[in-house]
PDB file of C-alpha atoms in Angstrom:
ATOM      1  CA  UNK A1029     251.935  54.826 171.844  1.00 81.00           C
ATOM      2  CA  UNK A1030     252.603  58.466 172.718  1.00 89.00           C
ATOM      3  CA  UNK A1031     253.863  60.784 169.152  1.00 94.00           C
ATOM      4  CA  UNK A1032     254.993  64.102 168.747  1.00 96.00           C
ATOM      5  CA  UNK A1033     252.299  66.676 168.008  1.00 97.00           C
ATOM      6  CA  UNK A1034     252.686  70.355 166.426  1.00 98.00           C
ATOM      7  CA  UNK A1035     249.252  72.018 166.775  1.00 97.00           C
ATOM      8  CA  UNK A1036     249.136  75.714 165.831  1.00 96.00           C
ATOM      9  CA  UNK A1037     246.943  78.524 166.553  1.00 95.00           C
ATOM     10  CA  UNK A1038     245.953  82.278 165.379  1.00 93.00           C
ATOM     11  CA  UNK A1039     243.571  84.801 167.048  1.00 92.00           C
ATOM     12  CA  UNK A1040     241.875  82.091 169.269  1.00 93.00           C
ATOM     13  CA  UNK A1041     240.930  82.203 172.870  1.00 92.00           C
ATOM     14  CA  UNK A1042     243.415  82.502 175.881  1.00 92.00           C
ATOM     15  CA  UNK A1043     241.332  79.907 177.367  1.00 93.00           C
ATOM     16  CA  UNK A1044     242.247  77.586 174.224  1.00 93.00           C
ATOM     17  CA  UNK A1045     245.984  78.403 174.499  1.00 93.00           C
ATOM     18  CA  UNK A1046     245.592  77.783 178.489  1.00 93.00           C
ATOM     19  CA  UNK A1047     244.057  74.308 178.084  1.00 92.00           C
ATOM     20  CA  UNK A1048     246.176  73.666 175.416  1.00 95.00           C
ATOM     21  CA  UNK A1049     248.933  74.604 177.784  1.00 95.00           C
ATOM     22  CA  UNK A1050     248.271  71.743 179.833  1.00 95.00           C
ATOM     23  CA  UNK A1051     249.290  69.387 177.833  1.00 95.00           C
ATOM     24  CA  UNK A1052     251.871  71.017 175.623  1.00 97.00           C
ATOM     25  CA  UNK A1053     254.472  73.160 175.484  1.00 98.00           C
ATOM     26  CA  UNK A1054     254.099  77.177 173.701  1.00 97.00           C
ATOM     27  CA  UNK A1055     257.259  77.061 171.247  1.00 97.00           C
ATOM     28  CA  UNK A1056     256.336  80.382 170.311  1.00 96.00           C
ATOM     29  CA  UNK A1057     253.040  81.816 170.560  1.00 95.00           C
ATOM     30  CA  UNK A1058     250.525  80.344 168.928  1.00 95.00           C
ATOM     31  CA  UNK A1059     252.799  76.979 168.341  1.00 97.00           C
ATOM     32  CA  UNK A1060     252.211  74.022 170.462  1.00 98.00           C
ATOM     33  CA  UNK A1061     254.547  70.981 170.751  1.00 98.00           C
ATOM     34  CA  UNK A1062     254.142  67.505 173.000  1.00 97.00           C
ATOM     35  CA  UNK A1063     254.269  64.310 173.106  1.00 97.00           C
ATOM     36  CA  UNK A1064     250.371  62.910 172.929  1.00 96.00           C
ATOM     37  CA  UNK A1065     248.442  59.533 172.792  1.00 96.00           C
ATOM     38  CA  UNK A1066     246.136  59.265 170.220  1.00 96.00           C
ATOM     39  CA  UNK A1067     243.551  59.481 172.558  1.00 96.00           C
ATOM     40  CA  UNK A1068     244.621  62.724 174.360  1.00 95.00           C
ATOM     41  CA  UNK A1069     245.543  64.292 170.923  1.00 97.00           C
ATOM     42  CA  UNK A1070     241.998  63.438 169.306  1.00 96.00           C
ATOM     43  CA  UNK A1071     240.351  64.635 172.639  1.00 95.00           C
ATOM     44  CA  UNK A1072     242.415  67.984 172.358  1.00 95.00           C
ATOM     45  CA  UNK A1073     241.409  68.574 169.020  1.00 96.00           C
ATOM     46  CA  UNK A1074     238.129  68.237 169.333  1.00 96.00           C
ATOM     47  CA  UNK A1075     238.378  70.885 172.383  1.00 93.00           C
ATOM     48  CA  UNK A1076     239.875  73.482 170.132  1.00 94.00           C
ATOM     49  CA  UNK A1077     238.615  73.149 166.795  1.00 94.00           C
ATOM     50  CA  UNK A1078     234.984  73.596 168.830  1.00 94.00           C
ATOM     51  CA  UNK A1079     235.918  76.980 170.112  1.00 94.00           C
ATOM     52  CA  UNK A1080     238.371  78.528 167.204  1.00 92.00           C
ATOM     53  CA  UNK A1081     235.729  80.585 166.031  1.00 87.00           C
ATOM     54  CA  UNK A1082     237.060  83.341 164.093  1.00 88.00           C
ATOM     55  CA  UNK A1083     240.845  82.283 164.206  1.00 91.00           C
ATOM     56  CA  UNK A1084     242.704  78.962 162.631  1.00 92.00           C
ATOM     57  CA  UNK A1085     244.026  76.459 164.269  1.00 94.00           C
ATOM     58  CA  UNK A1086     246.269  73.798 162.479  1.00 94.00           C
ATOM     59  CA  UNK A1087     247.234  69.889 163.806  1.00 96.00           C
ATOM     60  CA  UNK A1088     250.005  67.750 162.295  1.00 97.00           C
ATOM     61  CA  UNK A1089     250.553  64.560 163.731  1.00 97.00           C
ATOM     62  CA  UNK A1090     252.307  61.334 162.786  1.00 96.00           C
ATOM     63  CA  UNK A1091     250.050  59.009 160.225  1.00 94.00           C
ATOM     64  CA  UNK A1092     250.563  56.120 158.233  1.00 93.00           C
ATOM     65  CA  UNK A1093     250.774  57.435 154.754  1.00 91.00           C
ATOM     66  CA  UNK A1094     252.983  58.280 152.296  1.00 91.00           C
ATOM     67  CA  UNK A1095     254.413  61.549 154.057  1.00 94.00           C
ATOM     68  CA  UNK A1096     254.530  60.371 156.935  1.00 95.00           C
ATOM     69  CA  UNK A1097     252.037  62.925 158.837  1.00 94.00           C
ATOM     70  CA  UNK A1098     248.639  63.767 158.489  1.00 94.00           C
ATOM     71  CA  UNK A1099     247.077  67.265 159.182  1.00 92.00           C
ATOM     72  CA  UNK A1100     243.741  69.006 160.015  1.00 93.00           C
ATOM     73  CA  UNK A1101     242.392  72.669 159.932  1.00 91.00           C
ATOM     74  CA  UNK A1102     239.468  74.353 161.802  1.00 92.00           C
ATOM     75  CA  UNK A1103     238.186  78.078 162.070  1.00 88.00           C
ATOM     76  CA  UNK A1104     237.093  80.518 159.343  1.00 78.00           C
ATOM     77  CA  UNK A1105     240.695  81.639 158.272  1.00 71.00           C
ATOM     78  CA  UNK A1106     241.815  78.204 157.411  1.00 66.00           C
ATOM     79  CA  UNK A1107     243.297  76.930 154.646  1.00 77.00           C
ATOM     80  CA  UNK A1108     241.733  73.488 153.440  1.00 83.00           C
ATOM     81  CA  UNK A1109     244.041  69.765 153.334  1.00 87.00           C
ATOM     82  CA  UNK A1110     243.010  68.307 149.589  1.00 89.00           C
ATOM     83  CA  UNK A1111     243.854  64.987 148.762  1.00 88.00           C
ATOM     84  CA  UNK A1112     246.015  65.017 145.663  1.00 88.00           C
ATOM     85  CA  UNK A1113     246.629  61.307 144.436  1.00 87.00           C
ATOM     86  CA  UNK A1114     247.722  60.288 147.997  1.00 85.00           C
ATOM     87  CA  UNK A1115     249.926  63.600 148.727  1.00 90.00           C
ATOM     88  CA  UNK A1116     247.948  66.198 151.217  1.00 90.00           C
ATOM     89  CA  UNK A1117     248.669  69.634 149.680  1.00 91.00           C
ATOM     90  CA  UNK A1118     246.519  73.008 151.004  1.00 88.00           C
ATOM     91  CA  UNK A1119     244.149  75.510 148.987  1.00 87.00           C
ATOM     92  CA  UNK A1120     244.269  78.648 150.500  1.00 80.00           C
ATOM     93  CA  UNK A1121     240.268  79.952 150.377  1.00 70.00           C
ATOM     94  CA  UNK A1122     240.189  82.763 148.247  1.00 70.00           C
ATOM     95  CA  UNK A1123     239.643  85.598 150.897  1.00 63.00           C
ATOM     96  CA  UNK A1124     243.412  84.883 151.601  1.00 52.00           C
ATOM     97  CA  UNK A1125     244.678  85.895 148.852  1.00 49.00           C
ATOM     98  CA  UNK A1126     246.254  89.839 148.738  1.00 51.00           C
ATOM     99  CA  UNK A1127     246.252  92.282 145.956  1.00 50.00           C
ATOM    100  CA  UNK A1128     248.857  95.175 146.521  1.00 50.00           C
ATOM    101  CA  UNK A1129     251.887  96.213 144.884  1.00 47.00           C
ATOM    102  CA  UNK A1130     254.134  94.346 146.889  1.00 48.00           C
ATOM    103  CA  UNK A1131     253.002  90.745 145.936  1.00 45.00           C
ATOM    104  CA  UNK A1132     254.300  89.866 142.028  1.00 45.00           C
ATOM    105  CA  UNK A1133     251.403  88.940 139.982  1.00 46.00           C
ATOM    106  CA  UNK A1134     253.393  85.689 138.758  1.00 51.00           C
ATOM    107  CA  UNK A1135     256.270  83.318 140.823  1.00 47.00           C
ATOM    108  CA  UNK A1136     259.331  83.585 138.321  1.00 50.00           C
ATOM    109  CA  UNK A1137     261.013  80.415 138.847  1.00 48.00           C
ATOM    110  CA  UNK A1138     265.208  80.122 138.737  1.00 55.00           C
ATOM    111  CA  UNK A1139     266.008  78.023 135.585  1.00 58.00           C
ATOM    112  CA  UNK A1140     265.940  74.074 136.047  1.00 53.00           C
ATOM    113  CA  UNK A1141     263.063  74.012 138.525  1.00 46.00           C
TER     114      UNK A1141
END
């Protein structure tokens, strides 16, 4: 059975958005939507996360879990899925963190969060 797919890209190869075009949709750029089998989505992701190379590339699909979706992450500037007690959250690698005086060096929270 076909699902909806969001698979996103940065800084990867016009050939990967072009083949990716194919199949899905460009949202906006970088941002691809369809409607995929299992099969063709599987097959597509193993034709971009081979080629990312220095860019990211990011696929959520439907799954059979607690949230509902499952996601995966290729290329050097990506941010890692963890597994925390059933609930996928991200770590961002540490290279993607920014120092400058723009960013607060602690999140103030409003009261009663």
């Amino acid at each position: 059975m076909a699902s909806l797919i969001v698979l996103a890209t940065t800084a990867v190869p016009d050939h990967l958005r072009g083949a990716l075009s194919r199949w899905m949709i460009e949202v906006t750029p970088g941002m691809f939507v369809g409607t995929l089998s299992a099969k063709v989505r599987d097959e597509l992701w193993n034709a971009a996360s081979s080629v990312v190379g220095d860019g990211a590339a990011v696929l959520i699909h439907p799954d059979d879990n607690e949230q509902g979706f499952s996601l995966r992450t290729a290329g050097a500037r990506r941010r890692r899925p963890v597994d925390f007690d059933g609930l996928t959250l991200v770590a961002m690698s540490p290279n993607e963190h920014h120092d400058d005086a723009s960013t607060p060096a602690e999140t103030v929270w409003p009261e009663g969060w």
